[in-house]
Coordinates of C-alpha atoms and ligand atoms in Angstrom, one line a residue:
X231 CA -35.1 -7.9 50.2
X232 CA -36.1 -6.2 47.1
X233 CA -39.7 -5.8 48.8
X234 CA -38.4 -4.3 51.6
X235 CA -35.5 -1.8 49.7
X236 CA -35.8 -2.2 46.0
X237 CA -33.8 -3.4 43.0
X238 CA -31.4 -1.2 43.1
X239 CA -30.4 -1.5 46.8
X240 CA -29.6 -5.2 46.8
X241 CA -26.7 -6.5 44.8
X242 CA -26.5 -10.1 44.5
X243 CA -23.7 -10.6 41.4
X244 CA -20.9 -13.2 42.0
X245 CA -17.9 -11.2 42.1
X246 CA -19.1 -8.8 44.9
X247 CA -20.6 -11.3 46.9
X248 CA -17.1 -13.4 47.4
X249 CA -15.0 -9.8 48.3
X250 CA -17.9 -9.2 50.5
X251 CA -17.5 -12.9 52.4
X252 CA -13.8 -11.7 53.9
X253 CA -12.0 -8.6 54.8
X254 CA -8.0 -7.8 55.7
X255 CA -7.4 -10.8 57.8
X256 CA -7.7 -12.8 54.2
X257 CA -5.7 -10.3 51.8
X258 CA -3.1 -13.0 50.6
X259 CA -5.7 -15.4 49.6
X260 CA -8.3 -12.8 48.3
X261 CA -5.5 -11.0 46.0
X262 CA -4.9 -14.8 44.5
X263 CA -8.7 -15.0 44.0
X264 CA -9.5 -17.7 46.5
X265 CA -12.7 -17.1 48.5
X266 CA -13.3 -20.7 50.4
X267 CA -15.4 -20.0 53.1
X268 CA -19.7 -19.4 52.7
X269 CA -20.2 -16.2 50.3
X270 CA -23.1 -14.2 51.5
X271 CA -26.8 -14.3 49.7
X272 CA -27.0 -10.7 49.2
X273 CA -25.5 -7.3 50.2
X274 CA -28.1 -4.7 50.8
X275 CA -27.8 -0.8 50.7
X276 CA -30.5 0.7 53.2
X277 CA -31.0 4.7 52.7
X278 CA -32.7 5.4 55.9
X279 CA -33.3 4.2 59.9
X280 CA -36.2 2.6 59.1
X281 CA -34.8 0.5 56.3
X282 CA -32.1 -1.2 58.6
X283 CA -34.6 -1.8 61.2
X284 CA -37.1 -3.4 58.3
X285 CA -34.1 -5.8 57.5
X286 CA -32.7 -6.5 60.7
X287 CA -37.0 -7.7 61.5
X288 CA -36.8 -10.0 58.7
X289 CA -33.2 -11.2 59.5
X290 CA -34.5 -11.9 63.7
X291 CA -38.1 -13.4 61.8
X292 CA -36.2 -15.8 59.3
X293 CA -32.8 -16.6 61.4
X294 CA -31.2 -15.0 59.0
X295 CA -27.0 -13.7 59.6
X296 CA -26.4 -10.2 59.3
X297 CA -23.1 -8.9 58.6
X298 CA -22.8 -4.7 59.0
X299 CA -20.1 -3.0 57.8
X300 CA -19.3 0.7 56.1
X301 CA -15.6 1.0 54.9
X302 CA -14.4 -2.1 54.6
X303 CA -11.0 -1.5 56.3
X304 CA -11.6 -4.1 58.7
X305 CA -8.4 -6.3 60.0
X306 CA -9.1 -9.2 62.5
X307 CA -12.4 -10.9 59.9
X308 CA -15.0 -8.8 61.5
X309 CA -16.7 -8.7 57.7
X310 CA -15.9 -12.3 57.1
X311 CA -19.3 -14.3 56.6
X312 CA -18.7 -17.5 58.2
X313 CA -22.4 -19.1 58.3
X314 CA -24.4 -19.8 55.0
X315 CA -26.5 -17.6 53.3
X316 CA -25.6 -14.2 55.3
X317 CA -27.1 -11.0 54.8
X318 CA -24.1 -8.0 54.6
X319 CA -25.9 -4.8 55.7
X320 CA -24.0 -1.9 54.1
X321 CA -24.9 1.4 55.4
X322 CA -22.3 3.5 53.3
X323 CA -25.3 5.0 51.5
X324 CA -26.3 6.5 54.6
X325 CA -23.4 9.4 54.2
X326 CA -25.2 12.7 55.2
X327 CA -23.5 14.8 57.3
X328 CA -26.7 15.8 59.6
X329 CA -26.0 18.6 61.2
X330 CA -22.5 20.8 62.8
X331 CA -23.3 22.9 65.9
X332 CA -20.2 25.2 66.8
X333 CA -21.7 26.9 70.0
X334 CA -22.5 22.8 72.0
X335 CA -19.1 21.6 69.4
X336 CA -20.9 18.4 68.4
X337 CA -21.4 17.5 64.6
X338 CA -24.0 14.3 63.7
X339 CA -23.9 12.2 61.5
X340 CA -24.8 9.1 59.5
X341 CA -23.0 5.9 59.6
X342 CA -21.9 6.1 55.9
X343 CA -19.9 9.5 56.1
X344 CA -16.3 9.0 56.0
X345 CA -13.9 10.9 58.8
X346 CA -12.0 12.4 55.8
X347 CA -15.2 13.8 54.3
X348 CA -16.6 14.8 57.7
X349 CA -12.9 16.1 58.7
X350 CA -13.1 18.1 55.2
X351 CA -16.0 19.9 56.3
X352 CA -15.3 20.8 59.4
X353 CA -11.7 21.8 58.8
X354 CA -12.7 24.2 56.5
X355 CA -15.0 26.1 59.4
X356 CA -11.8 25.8 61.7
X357 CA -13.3 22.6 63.4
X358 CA -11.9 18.8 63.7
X359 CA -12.8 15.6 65.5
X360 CA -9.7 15.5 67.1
X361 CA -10.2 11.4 65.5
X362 CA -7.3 10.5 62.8
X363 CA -7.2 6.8 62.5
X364 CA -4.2 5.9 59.5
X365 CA -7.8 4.4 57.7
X366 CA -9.3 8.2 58.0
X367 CA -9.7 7.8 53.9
X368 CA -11.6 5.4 53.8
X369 CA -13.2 4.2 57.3
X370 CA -17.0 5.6 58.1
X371 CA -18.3 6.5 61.0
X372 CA -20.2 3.4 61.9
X373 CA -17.1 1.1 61.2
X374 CA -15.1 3.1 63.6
X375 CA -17.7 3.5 66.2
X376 CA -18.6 -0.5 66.1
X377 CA -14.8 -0.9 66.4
X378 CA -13.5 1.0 69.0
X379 CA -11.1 3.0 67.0
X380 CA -8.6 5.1 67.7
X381 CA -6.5 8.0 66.1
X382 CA -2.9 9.2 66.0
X383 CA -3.6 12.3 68.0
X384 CA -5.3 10.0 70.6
X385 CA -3.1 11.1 73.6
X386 CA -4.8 14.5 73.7
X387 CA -8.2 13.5 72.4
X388 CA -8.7 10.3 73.2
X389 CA -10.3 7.2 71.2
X390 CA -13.4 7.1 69.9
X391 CA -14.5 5.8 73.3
X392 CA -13.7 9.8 74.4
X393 CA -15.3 11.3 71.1
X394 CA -18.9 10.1 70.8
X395 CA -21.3 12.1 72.7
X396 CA -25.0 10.0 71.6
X397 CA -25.8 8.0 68.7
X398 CA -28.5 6.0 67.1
X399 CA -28.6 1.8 66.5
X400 CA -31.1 -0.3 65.3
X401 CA -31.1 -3.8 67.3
X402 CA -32.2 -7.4 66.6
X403 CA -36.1 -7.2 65.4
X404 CA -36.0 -3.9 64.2
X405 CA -35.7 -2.1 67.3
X406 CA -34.8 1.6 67.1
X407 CA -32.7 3.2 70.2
X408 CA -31.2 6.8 70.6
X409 CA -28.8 8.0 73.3
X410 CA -29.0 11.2 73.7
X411 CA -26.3 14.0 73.6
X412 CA -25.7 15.8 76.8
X413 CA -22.3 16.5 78.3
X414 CA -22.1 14.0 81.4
X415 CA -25.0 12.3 82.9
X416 CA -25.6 10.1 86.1
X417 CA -28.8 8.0 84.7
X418 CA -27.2 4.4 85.5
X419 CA -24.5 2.8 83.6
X420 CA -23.2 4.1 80.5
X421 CA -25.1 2.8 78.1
X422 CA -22.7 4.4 75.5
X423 CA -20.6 1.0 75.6
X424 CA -22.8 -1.4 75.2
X425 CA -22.7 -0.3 71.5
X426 CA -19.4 1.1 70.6
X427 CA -17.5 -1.7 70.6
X428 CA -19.7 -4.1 69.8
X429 CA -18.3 -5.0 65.7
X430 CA -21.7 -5.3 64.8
X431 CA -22.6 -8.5 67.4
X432 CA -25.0 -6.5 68.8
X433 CA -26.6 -4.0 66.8
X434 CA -26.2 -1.5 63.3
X435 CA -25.4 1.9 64.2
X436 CA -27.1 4.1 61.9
X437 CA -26.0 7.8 64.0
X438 CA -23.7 8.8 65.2
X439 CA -22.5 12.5 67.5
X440 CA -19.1 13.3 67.8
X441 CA -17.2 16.1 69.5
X442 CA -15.5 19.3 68.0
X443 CA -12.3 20.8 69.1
X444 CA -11.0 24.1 67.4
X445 CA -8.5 23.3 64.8
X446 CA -5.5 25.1 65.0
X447 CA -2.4 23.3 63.2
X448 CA -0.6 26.4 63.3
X449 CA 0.1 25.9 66.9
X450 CA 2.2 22.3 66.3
X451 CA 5.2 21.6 67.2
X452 CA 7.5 18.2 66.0
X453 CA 10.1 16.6 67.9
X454 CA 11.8 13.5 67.1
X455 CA 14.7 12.1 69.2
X456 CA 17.0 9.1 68.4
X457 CA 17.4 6.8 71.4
X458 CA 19.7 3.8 72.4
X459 CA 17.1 0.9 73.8
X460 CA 13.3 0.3 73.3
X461 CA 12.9 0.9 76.8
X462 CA 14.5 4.1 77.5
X463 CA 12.4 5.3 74.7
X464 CA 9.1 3.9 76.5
X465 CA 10.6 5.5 79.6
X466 CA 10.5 8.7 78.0
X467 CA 6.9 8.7 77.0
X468 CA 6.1 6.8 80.4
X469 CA 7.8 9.9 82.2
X470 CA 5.7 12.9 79.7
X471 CA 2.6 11.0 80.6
X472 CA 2.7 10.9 84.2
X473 CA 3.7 14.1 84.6
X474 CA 0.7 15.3 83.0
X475 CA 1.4 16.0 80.0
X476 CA -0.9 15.0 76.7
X477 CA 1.3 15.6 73.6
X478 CA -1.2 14.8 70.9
X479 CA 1.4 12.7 69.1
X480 CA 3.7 10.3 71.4
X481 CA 5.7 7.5 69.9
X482 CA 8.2 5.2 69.9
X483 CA 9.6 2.9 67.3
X484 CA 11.7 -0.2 68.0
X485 CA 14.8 0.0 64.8
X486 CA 13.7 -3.0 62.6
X487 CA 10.1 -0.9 63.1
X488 CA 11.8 2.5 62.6
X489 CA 13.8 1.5 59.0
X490 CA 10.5 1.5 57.3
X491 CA 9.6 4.9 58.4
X492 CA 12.9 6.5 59.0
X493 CA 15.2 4.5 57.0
X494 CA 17.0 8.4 55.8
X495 CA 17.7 9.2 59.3
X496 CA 17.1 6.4 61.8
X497 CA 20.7 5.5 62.3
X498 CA 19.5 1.8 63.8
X499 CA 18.4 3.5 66.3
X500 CA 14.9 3.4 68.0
X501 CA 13.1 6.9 67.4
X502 CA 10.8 8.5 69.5
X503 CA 8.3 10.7 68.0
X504 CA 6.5 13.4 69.4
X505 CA 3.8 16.2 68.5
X506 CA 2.7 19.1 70.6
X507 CA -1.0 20.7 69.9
X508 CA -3.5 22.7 71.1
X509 CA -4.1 26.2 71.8
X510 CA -0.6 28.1 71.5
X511 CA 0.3 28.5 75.5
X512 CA -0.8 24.7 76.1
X513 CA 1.2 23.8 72.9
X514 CA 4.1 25.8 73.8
X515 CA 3.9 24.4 77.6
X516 CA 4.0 20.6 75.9
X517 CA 6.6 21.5 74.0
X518 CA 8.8 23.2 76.6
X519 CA 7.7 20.0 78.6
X520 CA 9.7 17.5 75.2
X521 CA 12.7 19.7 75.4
X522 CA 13.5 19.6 79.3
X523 CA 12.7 16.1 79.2
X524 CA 15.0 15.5 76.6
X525 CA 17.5 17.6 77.8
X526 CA 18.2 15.0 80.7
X527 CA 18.7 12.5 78.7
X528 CA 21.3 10.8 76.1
X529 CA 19.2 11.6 72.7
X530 CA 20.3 12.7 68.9
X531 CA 17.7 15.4 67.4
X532 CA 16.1 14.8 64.4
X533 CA 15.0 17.6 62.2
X534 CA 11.2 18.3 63.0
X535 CA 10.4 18.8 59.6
X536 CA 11.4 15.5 59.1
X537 CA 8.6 14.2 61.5
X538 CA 6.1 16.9 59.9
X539 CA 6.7 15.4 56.8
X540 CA 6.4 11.9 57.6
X541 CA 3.4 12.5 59.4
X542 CA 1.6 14.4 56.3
X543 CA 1.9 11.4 54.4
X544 CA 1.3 8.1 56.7
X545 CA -2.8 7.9 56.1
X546 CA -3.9 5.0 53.8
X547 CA -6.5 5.4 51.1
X548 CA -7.2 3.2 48.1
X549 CA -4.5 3.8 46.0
X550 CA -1.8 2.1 49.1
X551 CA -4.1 -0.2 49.1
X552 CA -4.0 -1.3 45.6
X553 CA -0.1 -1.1 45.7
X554 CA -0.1 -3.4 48.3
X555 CA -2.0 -6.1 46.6
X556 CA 0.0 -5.9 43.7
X557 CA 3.4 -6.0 45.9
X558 CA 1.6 -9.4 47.5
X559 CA 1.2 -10.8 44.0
X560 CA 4.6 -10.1 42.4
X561 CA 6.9 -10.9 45.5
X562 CA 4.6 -13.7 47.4
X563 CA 5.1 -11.5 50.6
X564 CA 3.2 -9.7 53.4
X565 CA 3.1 -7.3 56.0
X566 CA 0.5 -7.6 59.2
X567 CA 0.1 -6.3 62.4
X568 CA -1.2 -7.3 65.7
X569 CA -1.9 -4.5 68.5
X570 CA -2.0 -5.3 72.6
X571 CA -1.8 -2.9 75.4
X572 CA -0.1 -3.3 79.1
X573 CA 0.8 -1.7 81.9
X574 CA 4.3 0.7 81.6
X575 CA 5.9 -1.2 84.8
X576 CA 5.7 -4.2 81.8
X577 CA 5.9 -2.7 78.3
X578 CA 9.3 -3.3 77.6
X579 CA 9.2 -7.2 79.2
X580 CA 6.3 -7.4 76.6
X581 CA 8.5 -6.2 73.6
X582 CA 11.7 -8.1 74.8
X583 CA 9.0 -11.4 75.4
X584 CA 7.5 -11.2 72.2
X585 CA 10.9 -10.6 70.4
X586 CA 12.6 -13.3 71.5
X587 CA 9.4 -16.1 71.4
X588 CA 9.2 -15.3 67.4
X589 CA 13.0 -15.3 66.8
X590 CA 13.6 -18.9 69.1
X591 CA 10.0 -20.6 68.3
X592 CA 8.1 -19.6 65.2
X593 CA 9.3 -22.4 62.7
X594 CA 9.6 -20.2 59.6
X595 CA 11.7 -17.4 61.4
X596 CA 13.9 -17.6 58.3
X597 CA 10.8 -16.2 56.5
X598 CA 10.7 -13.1 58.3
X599 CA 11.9 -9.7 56.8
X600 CA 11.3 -7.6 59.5
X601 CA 9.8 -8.1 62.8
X602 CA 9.3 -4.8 65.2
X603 CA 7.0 -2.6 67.3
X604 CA 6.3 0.6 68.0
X605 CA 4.1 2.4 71.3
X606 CA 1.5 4.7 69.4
X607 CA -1.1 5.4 72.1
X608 CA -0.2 6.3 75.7
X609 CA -2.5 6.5 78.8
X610 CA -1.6 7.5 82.6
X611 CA -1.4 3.9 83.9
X612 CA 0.4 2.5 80.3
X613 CA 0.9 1.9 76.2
X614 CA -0.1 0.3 73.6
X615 CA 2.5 -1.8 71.5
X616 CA 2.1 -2.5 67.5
X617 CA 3.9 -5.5 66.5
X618 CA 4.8 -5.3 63.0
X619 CA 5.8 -8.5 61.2
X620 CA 6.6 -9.2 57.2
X621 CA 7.4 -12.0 56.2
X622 CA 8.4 -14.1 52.6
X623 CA 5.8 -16.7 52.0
X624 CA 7.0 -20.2 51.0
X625 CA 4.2 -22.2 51.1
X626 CA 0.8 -21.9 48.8
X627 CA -1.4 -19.2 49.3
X628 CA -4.1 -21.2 50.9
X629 CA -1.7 -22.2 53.8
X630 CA -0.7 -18.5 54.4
X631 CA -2.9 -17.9 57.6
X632 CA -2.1 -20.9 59.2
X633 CA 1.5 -21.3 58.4
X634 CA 2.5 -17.6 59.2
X635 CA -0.4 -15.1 60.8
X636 CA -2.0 -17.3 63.3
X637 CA 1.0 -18.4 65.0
X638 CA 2.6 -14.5 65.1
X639 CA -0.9 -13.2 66.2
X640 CA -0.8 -16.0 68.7
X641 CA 2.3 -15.4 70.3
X642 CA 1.9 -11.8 70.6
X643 CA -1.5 -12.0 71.9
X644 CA -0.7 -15.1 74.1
X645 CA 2.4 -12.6 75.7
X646 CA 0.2 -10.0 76.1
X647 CA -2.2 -11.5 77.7
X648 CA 0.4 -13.6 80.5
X649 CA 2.2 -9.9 81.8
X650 CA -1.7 -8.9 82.6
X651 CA -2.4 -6.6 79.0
X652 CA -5.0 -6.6 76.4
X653 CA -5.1 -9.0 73.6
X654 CA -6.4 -5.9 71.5
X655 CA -5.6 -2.4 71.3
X656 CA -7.8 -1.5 69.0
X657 CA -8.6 -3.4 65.6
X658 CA -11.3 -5.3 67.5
X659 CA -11.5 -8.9 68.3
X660 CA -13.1 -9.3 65.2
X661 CA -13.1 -13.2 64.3
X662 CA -9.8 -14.3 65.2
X663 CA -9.3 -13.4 68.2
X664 CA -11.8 -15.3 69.7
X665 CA -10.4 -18.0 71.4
X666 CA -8.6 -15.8 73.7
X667 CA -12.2 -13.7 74.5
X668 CA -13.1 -15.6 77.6
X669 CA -9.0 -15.2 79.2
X670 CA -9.0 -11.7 78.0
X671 CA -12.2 -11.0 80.4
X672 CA -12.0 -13.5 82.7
X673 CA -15.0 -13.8 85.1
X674 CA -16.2 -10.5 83.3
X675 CA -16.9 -12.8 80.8
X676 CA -20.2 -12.8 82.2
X677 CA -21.5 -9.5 81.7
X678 CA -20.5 -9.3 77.5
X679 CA -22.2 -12.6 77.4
X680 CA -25.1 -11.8 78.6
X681 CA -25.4 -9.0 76.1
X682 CA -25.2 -10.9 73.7
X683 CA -27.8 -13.0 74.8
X684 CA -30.1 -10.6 75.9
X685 CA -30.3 -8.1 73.1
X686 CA -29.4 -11.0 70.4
X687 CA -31.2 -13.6 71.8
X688 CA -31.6 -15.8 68.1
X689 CA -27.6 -15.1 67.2
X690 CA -28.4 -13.4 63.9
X691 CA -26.0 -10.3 64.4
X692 CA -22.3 -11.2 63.4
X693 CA -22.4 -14.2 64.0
X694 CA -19.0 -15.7 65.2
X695 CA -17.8 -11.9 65.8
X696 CA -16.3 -11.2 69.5
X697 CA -18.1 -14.8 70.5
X698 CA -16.7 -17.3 69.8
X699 CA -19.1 -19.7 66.6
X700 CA -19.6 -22.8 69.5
X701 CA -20.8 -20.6 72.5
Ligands
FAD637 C1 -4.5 0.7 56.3 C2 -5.3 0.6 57.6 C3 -5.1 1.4 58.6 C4 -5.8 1.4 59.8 N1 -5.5 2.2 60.8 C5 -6.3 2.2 62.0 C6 -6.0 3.1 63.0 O1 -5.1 4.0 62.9 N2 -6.8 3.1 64.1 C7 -7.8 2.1 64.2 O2 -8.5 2.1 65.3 N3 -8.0 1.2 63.3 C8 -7.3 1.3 62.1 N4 -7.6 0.4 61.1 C9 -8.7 -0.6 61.3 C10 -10.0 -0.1 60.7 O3 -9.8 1.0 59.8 C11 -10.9 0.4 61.8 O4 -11.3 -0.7 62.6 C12 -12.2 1.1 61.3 O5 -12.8 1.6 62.5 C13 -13.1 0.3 60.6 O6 -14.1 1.2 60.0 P1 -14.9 0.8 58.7 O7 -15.9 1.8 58.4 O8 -13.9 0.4 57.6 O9 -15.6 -0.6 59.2 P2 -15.8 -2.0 58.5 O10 -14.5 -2.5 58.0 O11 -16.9 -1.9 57.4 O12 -16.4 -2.8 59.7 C14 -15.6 -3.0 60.9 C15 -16.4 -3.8 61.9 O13 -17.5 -3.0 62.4 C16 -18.7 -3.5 62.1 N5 -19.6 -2.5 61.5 C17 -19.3 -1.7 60.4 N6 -20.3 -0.8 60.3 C18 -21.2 -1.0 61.3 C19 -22.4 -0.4 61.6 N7 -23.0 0.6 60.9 N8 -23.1 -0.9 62.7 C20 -22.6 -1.9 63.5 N9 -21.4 -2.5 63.2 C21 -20.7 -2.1 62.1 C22 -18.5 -4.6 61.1 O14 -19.4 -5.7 61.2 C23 -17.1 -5.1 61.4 O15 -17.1 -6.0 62.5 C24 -6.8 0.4 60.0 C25 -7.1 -0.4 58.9 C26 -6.4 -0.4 57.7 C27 -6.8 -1.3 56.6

């Protein structure tokens, strides 16, 4: 690798290769120091196109594992290395901000850059992506495009899914492939989606164009409401949606959810939350939209600036991060997440489903601190729902995953999954959701698997990532 790069682009010291062996999914046991599964051989740093596709020739040529990654915010063990002697393929050295074009509103750019540096920029020419994932800190763009990400302003901008106009990826053997940037085409499938999405399985993404919308915060408008049941708060959203409304902002969070959030003003209540955006008349019309809505229904107001104020400060960057770890290692406790979307005729069967599985099955109940959900991205035909879970942990840190994680994730995914949802919103299926890949697609199993054979056909990208290890 030092042929192909140079010294100082390949790190191979101890400490960094065990972090780089695991991501989020292990927190609990990396913050106690235990790294048990293979550490990678080396972590390289390419600078340019051609250097990823150099590596990715020698990794087809030698059968050698590549692991990509960028920010490191990874949740489900996308970035764990789970065969010997992997290769992790950093590309956060490829951060330049290529080129920002306000006339066709696109701006390119590397797979390095993060969204808050590239949101920097264009904010201060009156510009945004429209893409604010709580990770915006930290995330790059390659990360978010390999992971299907999405953002808290989704409802009016979409996910990344909506955002990304072309791109650039390097695939097995070193081969280079642009999609180009026009506004809509009809040239066969959308060829788009064979690479977002694909959590590095398939390819590295070295470039990536993303769409510009006018930034105008001036125009926003916050509404929270206090309402009695989960479901009449999903009802509410449910009813905006349909209508044809697309508040940028639309949320609702169960109470045991809502007390870490609201805990000042929540009143054991579920809250729904709710921003209006956009050019002033189609602001205004959202807004006007919220207020009638509510009008017809039993509601207490909460103070907007409440909302404004919450919402200024919910992004995580290092420094939550680091508080977090030390919180794991004083109290021996956690707090994860697992995120599923369904239909609205079944959102609130999934929340009551889910509820009440934990509470009556999950042996270590007694452990949990807080179990909720909230509805953070909503579509015409449904919502997601977050499932937040923390938990005290009485057993030793190597147990953690198996005693507590796996069988939360498991139930909520397994729920999800039986009222016809997705067993992913929109962390990816990274490595451990897996064993649900082939009941999540069904017979469309088919077509991702033949991806992955045709465009990996020696299994050196990711390996154990989306696909299942055995297949
Ligand atoms: C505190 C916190 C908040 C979060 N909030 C959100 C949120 O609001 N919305 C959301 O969608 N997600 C969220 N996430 C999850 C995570 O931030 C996203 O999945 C993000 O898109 C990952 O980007 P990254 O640059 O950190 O990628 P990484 O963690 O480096 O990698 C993620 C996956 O993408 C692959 N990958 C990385 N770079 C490349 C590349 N160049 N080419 C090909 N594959 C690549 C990796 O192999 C891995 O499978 C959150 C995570 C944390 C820790």
């Amino acid at each position: 690798m030092t042929e192909l790069l140079g010294h100082d682009s390949v790190e191979t010291g101890d400490e960094q290769l065990k972090e780089a062996s695991v991501d989020r999914f292990k927190k609990y046991t990396a913050v106690h120091g235990i790294y048990d599964g293979p550490i990678p051989a080396a972590i390289v740093y390419p600078a340019s196109t051609a250097q990823v596709a150099a590596v990715l020739r020698f990794a087809e040529q030698n059968l050698v594992n590549v692991v990509p990654r960028t920010g490191r915010t990874a949740t489900e063990g996308g970035l764990e290395t789970v065969v010997e002697d992997s290769l992790v393929v950093d590309g956060s050295r490829m951060n330049a901000i290529l080129s920002v074009d306000p006339v066709d509103m696109m701006a390119t750019a590397q797979c390095g850059v993060r969204l808050q540096h590239l949101e920097d920029v264009l904010r201060a020419q009156g510009l945004t992506t429209g893409h604010s994932p709580q990770s915006k800190p930290l995330a790059q763009l390659g990360g978010l495009v390999a992971t299907r990400s999405i953002g808290q302003f989704s409802t009016l901008y979409g996910g990344i899914e909506d955002l990304v106009v072309g791109l650039e990826a390097v695939f097995p053997g070193g081969q280079v492939t642009r999609i180009k940037n026009v506004p809509r085409r009809a040239a066969g499938p959308d060829i788009r989606h064979v690479v977002i999405g694909s959590e590095g399985a398939l390819c590295f993404i070295t470039e990536v164009t993303v769409k510009l919308f006018r930034y105008q915060p001036q125009n926003n408008r916050y509404f929270g409401f206090l309402v009695d049941d989960f479901a009449s708060g999903i009802d509410a959203l449910r009813e905006l949606i349909t209508a044809g409304y697309r508040p940028s902002v639309c949320r609702v969070y169960s109470p045991q959810d809502a007390r870490q959030h609201f805990a000042d003003f929540y009143q054991g209540r579920n809250v729904v939350v709710l921003v209006a955006e956009g050019p002033k008349g189609l602001a205004d019309a959202t807004a006007d939209a919220i207020e009638d809505l509510f009008a017809a229904r039993p509601h207490q107001r909460v103070d907007s600036k409440r909302i404004q104020d919450w919402f200024e400060n919910l992004n995580w960057g290092q420094d939550k991060i680091d508080a977090e770890k030390a919180d794991m290692l004083e109290h021996s406790r956690l707090g994860y997440t697992t995120e599923v979307s369904v239909d609205w005729s079944r959102a609130s069967d999934l929340f009551d489903a889910v509820m009440s599985r934990i509470r009556g099955e999950f042996p270590r109940a007694a452990d949990l601190t807080m179990l909720g959900a909230h509805s953070s991205h909503s579509y015409q035909t449904g919502t997601n729902l977050y499932f937040v879970y923390d938990y005290t942990i009485n057993c030793s840190p190597r147990e953690e995953i198996e005693v507590y994680h796996k069988p939360l994730n498991a139930i909520i995914v397994e729920e999800a999954l039986r009222l016809g949802g997705s067993m992913v919103h929109h962390h990816g299926i990274g490595k451990y959701r897996t064993p649900w890949v082939r009941q999540e697609h069904g017979s469309a199993y088919y077509l991702l698997s033949t991806l992955k054979h045709a465009f990996d056909p020696q299994g050196v990208m990711n390996a154990g990532t989306i696909f299942p290890l055995q297949s």
